[in-house]
Coordinates of C-alpha atoms in Angstrom, one line a residue:
Chain A
M300 CA 20.1 -96.7 87.8
Q301 CA 21.7 -98.8 90.5
K302 CA 25.2 -99.9 91.3
R303 CA 26.9 -102.2 88.8
D304 CA 27.6 -105.3 90.9
T305 CA 27.3 -108.5 88.9
D306 CA 27.6 -110.7 92.0
Y307 CA 24.6 -109.0 93.5
L308 CA 22.7 -109.1 90.3
N309 CA 23.4 -112.7 89.7
K310 CA 22.0 -113.4 93.2
E311 CA 18.9 -111.4 92.4
A312 CA 18.5 -113.4 89.3
A313 CA 18.7 -116.6 91.4
A314 CA 16.1 -115.2 93.7
I315 CA 13.9 -114.5 90.8
R316 CA 14.4 -118.2 89.7
Q317 CA 13.4 -119.3 93.2
G318 CA 10.3 -117.2 93.0
I319 CA 9.4 -118.7 89.6
V320 CA 9.6 -122.2 91.1
E321 CA 7.7 -121.3 94.2
A322 CA 5.0 -119.5 92.1
I323 CA 4.5 -122.7 90.1
G324 CA 4.5 -125.1 93.0
V325 CA 4.1 -128.9 92.9
D326 CA 2.1 -130.8 90.3
K327 CA 0.7 -127.7 88.7
K328 CA 1.5 -126.5 85.3
G329 CA 3.4 -123.3 84.9
H330 CA 5.5 -121.5 82.3
L331 CA 8.9 -122.5 83.7
G332 CA 11.0 -122.5 80.6
G333 CA 10.5 -119.0 79.3
S334 CA 10.4 -117.4 82.7
M335 CA 13.8 -119.0 83.5
S336 CA 15.4 -117.9 80.2
S337 CA 14.4 -114.3 80.9
A338 CA 15.4 -114.2 84.6
D339 CA 18.9 -112.7 84.2
I340 CA 17.6 -109.9 81.9
V341 CA 14.7 -109.2 84.2
A342 CA 17.1 -109.0 87.2
A343 CA 19.3 -106.6 85.3
L344 CA 16.3 -104.4 84.5
Y345 CA 14.8 -104.1 87.9
F346 CA 17.9 -104.2 90.0
Y347 CA 20.3 -102.2 87.8
K348 CA 18.9 -100.4 84.9
M349 CA 15.4 -99.1 85.4
R350 CA 14.4 -96.0 87.4
H351 CA 11.4 -97.1 89.3
W352 CA 9.8 -96.5 92.7
P353 CA 7.9 -99.5 94.2
Q354 CA 6.1 -97.2 96.5
E355 CA 5.0 -95.1 93.5
P356 CA 4.3 -97.6 90.8
E357 CA 2.5 -94.9 88.7
N358 CA 5.3 -92.2 88.9
P359 CA 5.2 -90.7 85.4
A360 CA 9.0 -90.6 85.2
R361 CA 9.5 -94.3 85.7
D362 CA 11.1 -96.5 83.1
R363 CA 8.6 -99.1 81.8
F364 CA 9.1 -102.8 81.3
I365 CA 6.6 -104.8 79.2
F366 CA 6.8 -108.6 79.0
S367 CA 5.3 -109.0 75.6
K368 CA 5.8 -112.8 76.0
G369 CA 3.4 -112.5 78.9
H370 CA 3.4 -116.2 79.8
S371 CA 6.9 -115.6 81.3
V372 CA 5.4 -113.1 83.7
L373 CA 6.4 -115.3 86.7
A374 CA 9.9 -113.9 86.4
Q375 CA 8.4 -110.4 86.6
Y376 CA 6.2 -111.2 89.5
A377 CA 9.2 -112.5 91.4
A378 CA 11.2 -109.4 90.6
L379 CA 8.3 -107.1 91.6
A380 CA 8.0 -109.0 94.9
R381 CA 11.7 -108.7 95.5
C382 CA 11.4 -105.0 94.9
G383 CA 8.5 -104.7 97.4
Y384 CA 5.6 -104.0 95.0
F385 CA 3.8 -106.8 96.9
A386 CA 4.6 -109.6 99.3
W387 CA 6.8 -112.5 98.3
E388 CA 4.4 -114.8 100.0
S389 CA 1.8 -114.0 97.3
L390 CA 3.7 -115.7 94.6
P391 CA 2.1 -119.2 95.1
T392 CA -1.3 -117.6 94.5
V393 CA -0.6 -117.2 90.8
K394 CA -3.6 -118.5 88.8
Q395 CA -5.7 -119.1 91.9
L396 CA -9.3 -117.9 91.4
G397 CA -9.5 -114.3 92.6
S398 CA -5.7 -113.8 92.8
F399 CA -4.2 -110.5 91.8
L400 CA -1.5 -112.6 90.1
Q401 CA -3.0 -113.8 86.8
G402 CA -1.6 -116.4 84.4
H403 CA -0.7 -113.5 82.1
P404 CA 0.0 -109.9 83.2
E405 CA -2.9 -107.5 83.8
K406 CA -2.2 -103.9 84.7
D407 CA -5.4 -103.3 86.6
R408 CA -4.8 -106.3 89.0
T409 CA -1.1 -106.2 89.8
P410 CA 1.1 -103.3 91.1
G411 CA 4.1 -102.7 88.8
I412 CA 2.6 -104.4 85.7
E413 CA 2.5 -101.9 82.9
A414 CA 0.2 -103.5 80.3
N415 CA -1.9 -106.5 79.5
T416 CA 0.1 -108.8 77.4
G417 CA 0.4 -112.5 76.5
S418 CA -1.7 -112.5 73.5
L419 CA 1.6 -112.5 71.6
G420 CA 2.8 -109.8 69.3
Q421 CA 1.3 -106.8 71.0
G422 CA 3.9 -105.6 73.6
L423 CA 6.2 -103.8 71.2
S424 CA 3.3 -101.7 69.9
L425 CA 2.2 -100.9 73.5
G426 CA 5.8 -99.9 74.3
L427 CA 6.0 -97.7 71.2
G428 CA 2.8 -95.9 72.3
M429 CA 4.3 -95.3 75.7
V430 CA 7.5 -93.8 74.2
L431 CA 5.4 -91.5 71.9
G432 CA 3.4 -90.4 74.9
G433 CA 6.5 -89.7 76.9
R434 CA 7.9 -87.7 74.1
L435 CA 4.8 -85.4 74.1
D436 CA 5.3 -84.9 77.8
S437 CA 9.1 -84.3 77.5
L438 CA 9.8 -87.3 79.7
D439 CA 12.9 -89.3 78.7
Y440 CA 11.9 -92.6 80.3
K441 CA 12.8 -95.8 78.5
V442 CA 10.5 -98.6 77.6
Y443 CA 12.0 -102.1 77.7
V444 CA 10.1 -104.9 76.0
I445 CA 11.0 -108.5 76.1
V446 CA 9.7 -110.5 73.2
G447 CA 10.1 -114.2 72.6
D448 CA 11.9 -115.5 69.6
A449 CA 8.9 -117.6 68.5
E450 CA 6.8 -114.5 69.0
L451 CA 8.6 -112.9 66.1
A452 CA 6.3 -114.9 63.9
E453 CA 3.5 -112.4 64.8
G454 CA 3.1 -109.9 62.0
Q455 CA 2.3 -107.1 64.4
I456 CA 5.9 -107.2 65.8
W457 CA 7.1 -106.1 62.4
E458 CA 4.4 -103.4 62.1
A459 CA 5.7 -102.1 65.4
A460 CA 9.3 -102.4 64.3
T461 CA 8.6 -100.4 61.2
A462 CA 6.7 -97.7 63.1
A463 CA 9.4 -97.5 65.9
A464 CA 12.1 -96.9 63.3
F465 CA 9.9 -94.3 61.4
Y466 CA 9.2 -92.5 64.7
K467 CA 12.9 -92.7 65.7
A468 CA 11.8 -94.2 69.0
S469 CA 15.3 -94.4 70.5
N470 CA 13.8 -94.8 74.0
L471 CA 12.3 -98.1 72.9
V472 CA 14.4 -101.2 73.6
A473 CA 13.3 -104.6 72.4
I474 CA 15.0 -107.6 74.0
V475 CA 14.6 -110.9 72.2
D476 CA 14.7 -113.8 74.6
H477 CA 16.2 -116.1 71.9
N478 CA 15.9 -119.4 73.7
K479 CA 15.4 -121.3 70.4
L480 CA 12.3 -123.2 71.6
Q481 CA 8.6 -122.6 71.0
A482 CA 5.7 -124.2 72.8
S483 CA 5.6 -127.2 70.5
G484 CA 9.3 -127.9 70.0
V485 CA 12.5 -126.6 68.6
I486 CA 12.0 -123.4 66.5
K487 CA 14.4 -124.5 63.8
D488 CA 12.3 -127.7 63.3
M489 CA 8.8 -126.3 63.9
Y490 CA 8.6 -122.8 62.5
D491 CA 11.9 -121.1 61.8
V492 CA 11.6 -117.4 62.2
G493 CA 15.0 -116.7 60.7
N494 CA 17.8 -114.6 62.2
P495 CA 16.3 -112.0 64.6
A496 CA 19.3 -109.8 64.5
E497 CA 19.3 -109.5 60.7
K498 CA 15.6 -108.9 60.7
F499 CA 15.6 -106.0 63.2
A500 CA 18.6 -104.5 61.4
A501 CA 16.7 -104.7 58.1
F502 CA 13.8 -102.8 59.8
G503 CA 16.2 -100.0 60.8
W504 CA 17.0 -100.9 64.3
R505 CA 20.4 -100.9 66.1
V506 CA 21.1 -104.5 67.0
L507 CA 23.3 -106.1 69.7
E508 CA 23.8 -109.8 70.2
I509 CA 24.6 -111.0 73.7
D510 CA 24.7 -114.1 75.9
G511 CA 21.5 -113.5 77.8
H512 CA 22.8 -115.3 80.9
N513 CA 26.1 -113.3 81.1
M514 CA 25.4 -110.4 83.4
D515 CA 28.2 -108.3 82.2
E516 CA 27.0 -108.6 78.6
I517 CA 23.5 -107.8 79.6
L518 CA 24.5 -104.7 81.5
D519 CA 26.7 -103.5 78.7
A520 CA 23.9 -103.9 76.2
L521 CA 21.4 -102.1 78.4
D522 CA 23.9 -99.3 78.9
A523 CA 24.4 -99.1 75.1
A524 CA 20.7 -98.2 74.8
D525 CA 21.5 -94.9 76.6
E526 CA 23.9 -93.7 73.9
P527 CA 22.5 -90.8 71.9
N528 CA 20.9 -92.3 68.8
E529 CA 17.9 -91.9 66.6
Q530 CA 17.2 -95.6 66.2
P531 CA 15.5 -98.0 68.6
L532 CA 17.7 -100.8 69.9
A533 CA 17.1 -104.5 69.6
I534 CA 19.1 -106.7 72.0
V535 CA 19.1 -110.3 70.8
A536 CA 19.8 -112.3 73.9
H537 CA 20.9 -115.9 73.3
T538 CA 19.4 -117.9 76.2
V539 CA 18.6 -121.4 77.3
K540 CA 15.0 -122.2 78.0
G541 CA 14.6 -123.4 81.5
K542 CA 18.1 -122.0 82.5
G543 CA 19.0 -122.6 86.1
V544 CA 17.0 -125.8 86.5
S545 CA 19.0 -128.6 85.0
F546 CA 16.2 -131.0 84.3
A547 CA 14.2 -128.3 82.4
E548 CA 17.1 -126.8 80.4
G549 CA 16.4 -127.1 76.7
V550 CA 13.4 -129.3 77.3
P551 CA 10.3 -128.1 75.3
S552 CA 7.8 -129.8 77.6
F553 CA 8.8 -127.4 80.4
H554 CA 7.5 -124.5 78.3
N555 CA 4.4 -125.0 80.4
G556 CA 5.1 -128.1 82.5
A557 CA 4.5 -129.3 86.0
M558 CA 7.1 -130.4 88.5
D559 CA 6.6 -133.3 90.9
Q560 CA 7.7 -132.9 94.5
G561 CA 11.2 -134.3 93.7
Q562 CA 11.7 -132.0 90.8
Y563 CA 10.4 -129.0 92.8
D564 CA 12.8 -129.8 95.7
S565 CA 15.7 -130.3 93.4
A566 CA 15.0 -127.1 91.5
L567 CA 15.0 -125.1 94.7
Q568 CA 18.1 -126.9 95.8
E569 CA 20.0 -126.1 92.7
I570 CA 19.0 -122.4 92.8
A571 CA 19.9 -122.1 96.4
E572 CA 23.4 -123.3 95.6
R573 CA 23.7 -120.7 93.0
R574 CA 22.6 -118.0 95.5
G575 CA 25.4 -119.2 97.7
E576 CA 23.2 -120.3 100.5
Chain B
M618 CA -42.9 -83.3 63.5
T619 CA -41.2 -82.2 60.4
L620 CA -37.8 -83.1 59.1
T621 CA -35.7 -80.2 58.2
Q622 CA -34.1 -80.3 54.8
Q623 CA -30.8 -79.3 56.4
K624 CA -28.2 -82.0 56.2
A625 CA -24.5 -82.4 57.1
C626 CA -21.7 -84.7 56.3
P627 CA -21.2 -86.6 59.6
R628 CA -17.5 -87.3 59.1
E629 CA -16.9 -83.5 58.6
T630 CA -18.9 -82.8 61.7
Y631 CA -16.8 -85.4 63.4
G632 CA -13.5 -84.0 62.2
R633 CA -14.4 -80.5 63.5
A634 CA -15.6 -82.0 66.8
L635 CA -12.3 -83.9 67.2
L636 CA -10.3 -80.8 66.4
A637 CA -12.3 -78.8 68.9
A638 CA -11.6 -81.5 71.5
A639 CA -7.9 -81.4 70.6
R640 CA -7.9 -77.6 71.1
Q641 CA -9.6 -77.9 74.4
D642 CA -7.7 -80.8 75.9
Q643 CA -4.0 -81.3 75.3
R644 CA -4.3 -85.0 76.1
V645 CA -6.2 -85.6 72.9
V646 CA -4.1 -87.3 70.2
A647 CA -5.2 -88.8 66.9
L648 CA -3.9 -91.9 65.0
D649 CA -4.9 -93.0 61.6
A650 CA -4.0 -95.8 59.2
D651 CA -3.7 -93.9 55.9
L652 CA -7.3 -92.8 55.8
S653 CA -7.1 -89.4 57.6
G654 CA -8.6 -87.7 54.6
S655 CA -11.7 -89.9 54.8
T656 CA -12.0 -90.1 58.6
M657 CA -11.2 -86.4 58.8
S658 CA -8.6 -86.9 61.5
C659 CA -6.5 -84.9 59.0
L660 CA -7.9 -81.7 60.7
V661 CA -5.9 -82.6 63.8
R662 CA -2.8 -83.4 61.7
Q663 CA -3.0 -79.9 60.1
E664 CA -3.3 -78.0 63.3
F665 CA -1.4 -80.2 65.8
P666 CA 1.1 -82.2 63.7
E667 CA 2.9 -83.4 66.9
R668 CA -0.3 -84.9 68.2
F669 CA -1.2 -86.7 65.1
F670 CA 0.3 -90.1 64.4
E671 CA 0.2 -91.6 60.9
M672 CA 0.5 -95.3 61.6
G673 CA 0.5 -96.5 58.0
I674 CA -1.7 -99.3 56.8
A675 CA -1.1 -101.3 60.0
E676 CA -4.3 -101.2 62.0
Q677 CA -3.3 -103.8 64.6
N678 CA -0.1 -101.9 65.6
M679 CA -2.1 -98.7 65.5
V680 CA -4.7 -99.9 68.0
A681 CA -2.0 -101.2 70.4
V682 CA 0.1 -98.0 70.0
G683 CA -3.1 -96.1 70.9
A684 CA -3.4 -98.3 74.0
G685 CA 0.2 -97.5 74.9
L686 CA -0.4 -93.8 74.5
S687 CA -3.4 -94.0 76.8
L688 CA -1.3 -95.7 79.4
T689 CA 0.7 -92.5 79.6
G690 CA -2.4 -90.4 80.2
K691 CA -3.1 -89.4 76.6
I692 CA -6.6 -89.7 75.1
P693 CA -6.0 -91.3 71.7
F694 CA -8.7 -91.3 69.0
V695 CA -7.8 -94.2 66.7
H696 CA -9.3 -94.0 63.2
S697 CA -9.9 -96.3 60.3
F698 CA -12.9 -97.6 58.4
S699 CA -15.4 -99.4 60.7
M700 CA -14.5 -102.8 59.3
F701 CA -10.8 -102.4 59.8
V702 CA -10.6 -100.8 63.2
T703 CA -13.0 -103.3 64.7
G704 CA -12.4 -106.4 62.5
R705 CA -8.7 -106.3 61.5
A706 CA -7.7 -105.2 64.9
F707 CA -10.4 -107.0 66.9
E708 CA -8.0 -108.9 69.2
Q709 CA -5.9 -105.8 69.8
V710 CA -9.1 -104.0 70.8
R711 CA -10.0 -106.8 73.1
Q712 CA -6.6 -107.4 74.8
S713 CA -4.9 -104.1 74.7
V714 CA -7.8 -101.7 74.9
A715 CA -10.9 -103.2 76.5
L716 CA -9.4 -105.7 79.0
P717 CA -7.3 -103.0 80.8
K718 CA -10.1 -100.4 80.3
A719 CA -7.6 -98.2 78.3
N720 CA -8.9 -94.7 77.6
V721 CA -8.9 -95.3 73.9
K722 CA -11.5 -94.0 71.5
L723 CA -12.0 -96.1 68.4
V724 CA -13.6 -94.3 65.5
G725 CA -15.0 -96.4 62.7
S726 CA -15.8 -94.4 59.6
S727 CA -17.8 -95.3 56.5
Y728 CA -19.9 -97.8 58.3
G729 CA -22.7 -99.9 56.8
F730 CA -23.1 -99.4 53.1
S731 CA -21.9 -95.8 53.1
D732 CA -18.7 -96.8 51.3
F733 CA -21.0 -98.0 48.5
G734 CA -18.6 -98.2 45.6
D735 CA -15.8 -100.2 47.3
G736 CA -18.0 -103.2 47.8
A737 CA -18.3 -105.9 50.5
T738 CA -14.6 -105.7 51.6
H739 CA -15.0 -102.2 52.8
Q740 CA -18.6 -102.2 53.9
S741 CA -19.2 -102.8 57.6
L742 CA -22.3 -104.7 58.7
E743 CA -20.9 -106.5 61.7
D744 CA -18.8 -103.9 63.6
A745 CA -21.4 -102.9 66.1
A746 CA -22.0 -106.5 67.1
I747 CA -18.3 -107.1 67.4
M748 CA -17.8 -104.1 69.6
R749 CA -20.9 -104.7 71.6
S750 CA -19.7 -108.2 72.6
I751 CA -16.6 -106.9 74.3
P752 CA -16.8 -106.1 78.0
N753 CA -15.9 -102.5 79.1
M754 CA -16.7 -101.2 75.6
T755 CA -19.2 -98.3 75.0
V756 CA -20.7 -98.3 71.5
L757 CA -22.1 -95.0 70.1
I758 CA -24.0 -94.7 66.8
P759 CA -25.1 -91.1 66.3
G760 CA -28.4 -90.5 64.6
D761 CA -27.6 -87.0 63.3
P762 CA -24.8 -84.5 63.1
K763 CA -25.6 -83.0 66.5
E764 CA -25.3 -86.5 68.0
V765 CA -21.9 -86.9 66.3
E766 CA -20.7 -83.9 68.3
A767 CA -22.4 -85.3 71.4
A768 CA -20.7 -88.7 70.9
V769 CA -17.3 -87.0 70.8
A770 CA -18.1 -85.1 74.0
L771 CA -19.4 -88.2 75.7
A772 CA -16.4 -90.2 74.6
L773 CA -14.1 -87.6 76.2
A774 CA -16.2 -87.7 79.4
I775 CA -16.0 -91.5 79.7
E776 CA -12.7 -92.8 81.2
G777 CA -12.4 -95.9 79.2
P778 CA -12.9 -97.5 75.7
V779 CA -15.5 -96.1 73.4
Y780 CA -16.4 -97.1 69.8
I781 CA -18.0 -94.4 67.6
R782 CA -19.6 -95.4 64.3
I783 CA -19.5 -92.6 61.7
S784 CA -21.3 -92.7 58.3
R785 CA -19.8 -91.5 55.1
S786 CA -23.2 -90.2 53.8
E787 CA -25.0 -87.0 54.7
M788 CA -27.4 -87.1 57.6
A789 CA -30.4 -85.0 58.3
F790 CA -30.6 -82.9 61.5
L791 CA -33.3 -84.6 63.6
P792 CA -36.0 -82.5 65.2
V793 CA -34.8 -83.9 68.6
S794 CA -31.3 -85.2 69.4
S795 CA -30.0 -86.9 72.4
T796 CA -27.2 -85.3 74.4
A797 CA -23.9 -86.1 75.9
D798 CA -25.3 -85.0 79.3
S799 CA -27.8 -87.8 79.1
A800 CA -25.0 -90.2 78.0
L801 CA -26.9 -90.4 74.7
A802 CA -29.9 -92.0 76.3
P803 CA -32.8 -93.1 74.1
V804 CA -34.9 -90.1 73.0
V805 CA -38.3 -89.9 71.4
V806 CA -37.9 -88.1 68.1
A807 CA -41.6 -88.2 67.2
D808 CA -44.4 -89.3 69.4
G809 CA -47.0 -91.9 68.5
T810 CA -49.3 -94.5 70.0
D811 CA -49.5 -97.7 68.0
V812 CA -46.0 -99.1 67.2
A813 CA -42.6 -98.0 68.4
V814 CA -39.7 -97.8 65.9
V815 CA -36.4 -98.1 67.7
A816 CA -33.6 -97.0 65.3
N817 CA -30.1 -95.7 65.2
G818 CA -27.8 -94.0 62.7
I819 CA -29.3 -93.1 59.3
M820 CA -32.3 -95.4 60.0
V821 CA -33.8 -92.8 62.4
E822 CA -34.5 -90.5 59.5
R823 CA -36.1 -93.4 57.6
A824 CA -38.2 -94.2 60.6
L825 CA -39.6 -90.6 60.5
Q826 CA -40.3 -91.1 56.8
A827 CA -42.1 -94.3 57.7
K828 CA -44.2 -92.5 60.2
A829 CA -45.2 -90.0 57.5
L830 CA -46.1 -92.9 55.1
L831 CA -48.4 -94.5 57.7
A832 CA -50.0 -91.2 58.9
N833 CA -53.0 -91.5 56.5
E834 CA -53.4 -95.2 57.2
G835 CA -54.3 -94.7 60.8
V836 CA -51.2 -96.2 62.2
S837 CA -49.3 -94.0 64.6
L838 CA -45.6 -94.6 65.0
K839 CA -43.5 -93.6 67.9
V840 CA -39.9 -93.0 66.7
I841 CA -37.2 -93.6 69.3
N842 CA -33.6 -92.9 68.5
V843 CA -31.1 -95.0 70.4
P844 CA -27.6 -93.5 69.8
S845 CA -26.0 -95.5 72.6
L846 CA -26.0 -99.2 71.6
K847 CA -24.0 -100.0 74.7
P848 CA -25.0 -99.3 77.3
L849 CA -28.5 -99.5 75.9
H850 CA -30.2 -97.7 78.7
G851 CA -32.6 -100.7 78.6
A852 CA -34.9 -99.6 81.5
A853 CA -35.4 -96.2 79.9
L854 CA -36.1 -97.8 76.6
L855 CA -38.6 -100.2 78.0
E856 CA -40.5 -97.3 79.5
L857 CA -40.6 -95.5 76.2
V858 CA -42.1 -98.5 74.3
Q859 CA -44.7 -99.2 77.0
G860 CA -48.2 -98.7 75.6
C861 CA -47.3 -99.6 72.1
R862 CA -48.5 -102.8 70.4
G863 CA -45.2 -103.8 69.1
V864 CA -41.6 -102.7 68.3
V865 CA -39.8 -102.4 65.0
T866 CA -36.0 -102.1 65.2
A867 CA -34.1 -100.5 62.3
E868 CA -30.4 -100.5 61.8
E869 CA -27.8 -100.3 59.0
H870 CA -26.1 -103.5 60.3
T871 CA -26.7 -107.2 60.3
V872 CA -29.7 -108.2 62.4
M873 CA -27.4 -110.6 64.2
G874 CA -26.0 -109.0 67.3
G875 CA -26.8 -105.3 66.6
L876 CA -29.6 -103.0 67.7
G877 CA -32.4 -105.5 67.1
S878 CA -30.6 -108.2 69.1
A879 CA -29.8 -105.7 71.9
V880 CA -33.4 -104.5 72.1
L881 CA -34.7 -108.1 72.1
E882 CA -32.4 -108.9 75.0
V883 CA -34.0 -106.3 77.2
M884 CA -37.5 -107.1 75.9
A885 CA -37.3 -110.9 76.4
A886 CA -39.6 -110.9 79.3
Q887 CA -42.1 -108.4 77.7
P888 CA -45.3 -109.4 76.0
L889 CA -44.5 -107.0 73.1
P890 CA -43.8 -108.5 69.7
L891 CA -40.7 -107.3 67.8
E892 CA -39.8 -107.1 64.1
M893 CA -36.3 -106.2 62.8
V894 CA -35.3 -104.2 59.8
G895 CA -31.6 -104.7 59.1
V896 CA -29.3 -106.7 56.9
Q897 CA -30.2 -110.4 56.7
D898 CA -26.9 -112.2 57.4
C899 CA -25.3 -111.4 54.0
F900 CA -22.4 -109.4 52.6
G901 CA -22.8 -106.2 50.6
Q902 CA -21.6 -105.4 47.1
S903 CA -20.6 -102.4 45.0
A904 CA -23.2 -99.9 43.8
W905 CA -23.2 -96.4 42.3
S906 CA -24.9 -95.0 45.4
H907 CA -25.6 -95.6 49.0
E908 CA -29.3 -95.3 48.4
E909 CA -29.2 -98.1 45.8
L910 CA -27.8 -100.5 48.4
L911 CA -30.2 -99.4 51.1
Q912 CA -33.0 -100.1 48.7
H913 CA -31.5 -103.4 47.6
Y914 CA -31.0 -104.7 51.1
G915 CA -34.4 -103.5 52.4
L916 CA -33.2 -100.7 54.7
T917 CA -36.0 -98.3 53.7
S918 CA -38.9 -96.4 55.2
E919 CA -41.2 -98.7 53.3
A920 CA -39.7 -101.7 55.0
I921 CA -40.1 -100.1 58.4
A922 CA -43.7 -99.2 57.5
E923 CA -44.5 -102.7 56.4
K924 CA -43.2 -104.3 59.6
A925 CA -45.2 -101.6 61.6
R926 CA -48.4 -102.4 59.7
L927 CA -47.9 -106.1 60.6
L928 CA -47.6 -105.3 64.2
A929 CA -50.5 -102.8 64.2
R930 CA -52.8 -105.4 62.8
R931 CA -52.0 -108.0 65.4

């Protein structure tokens, strides 16, 4: 764990947002919206909460982070680059033929990526497997899994939620990026998945609800996962899709949209202001 | 060449082999979806309860949890009936196991018609084709109980995804079995000169019976057992069928995408004609015995002999 310094962490979150924009580039489609909504949580994980060693990405004692909503991996790529897992300059190669940065995370290709995800619904199960493996090895690492709110429509999420409660997987932390939008529109209008907090509670999980862009609330929730308990923890983080880039905030088309040169420049400008540059 | 009368139940052989592997290697863990009494993973549950994970009737989660366990260095053996572990959880196998080359062993029990009473829902005639189509996947279909043990040993030796197909019915011990050391390469079970029968699973025994049927008709069958569907060891197989007038494939599986298709793929440039014995693009149904279904769907020594006669006459 690293020092609790919300100013520093907010700046790292802004750096992650800059990396997301740079990774997408101009006139190319990229998953801007969901990457932006997760950015503050990802910053809190990599720069505050998780024990991890960029020079030893396979250290068995490391905490693990799985982006089950793998399309938002741009936020993770930016965080990994900031941590030194690979060069920041690689970010614009995302999705380029032969790049080690794929459109969805692949463990074999990218240092620091823990699992192959993005076919939605599978990350929580993968995380549970890692927790059970750690238990057999008497390792107390935690596994943090960010799932999307629309992803909660996948039945496998609830298979995993049942199994995690049954196995008392208290080292498993599910973080719901509850940005209220799905690829095709507003969740409430398109396919309402109900109340995530109530659902996880009904499946036997501890549940916290936070503002997923308030760094203090994020840190408090992540710290709460360390309290001795027999239940896995679900953190329902209320977020804004596209957060940090005004023209994309709450706009469904920026789930996987392209920015023109003007939008690209204005996005970087807005983020730079937030970083205090 | 004579078939011994000695038989064994392959899933029991499998369960003992898995238990032996668990005793030998602490990394071995077993997962099951409420069928551990059928798949025989229950033997691990009894001796190593902390290394057995009952995952409930939730195969998709089970396969992905297995992948997660493998990412911590464990060697998970993930069990269900063939249809469910390959079909219900296909996409989890593809994304979470095969794509990252996760060291997960998928064990599909009660393949083909061997779960005769339960009918088409539980019978598995497509699983080998499904698994064969996925990159990074090894597909093993043992021809006798010794090869069941060899398949478990080979699966442990391979660092990556493996699918093992296990029958519910008794299997005879073959006079010659392939070995883990050879990576379950094709093996000649009975030599012959006219027509090669390339078979896997329970159909190897039937091929030997076909050879006996044809012995006094002057048609000599060479019976080749191919327990590794993928990799097929195609070059070795081509060498073994050289000199024959044709090839008959025999499998307890649909002819679309299974052993027959795989052999055809490697023989495409060969002048040898090929005939297939297998299930003809249809679902199964319930019956009182496995044998009834094998007869009904034409998976018999007579069917192999008939195809071989055709090729011998050409």
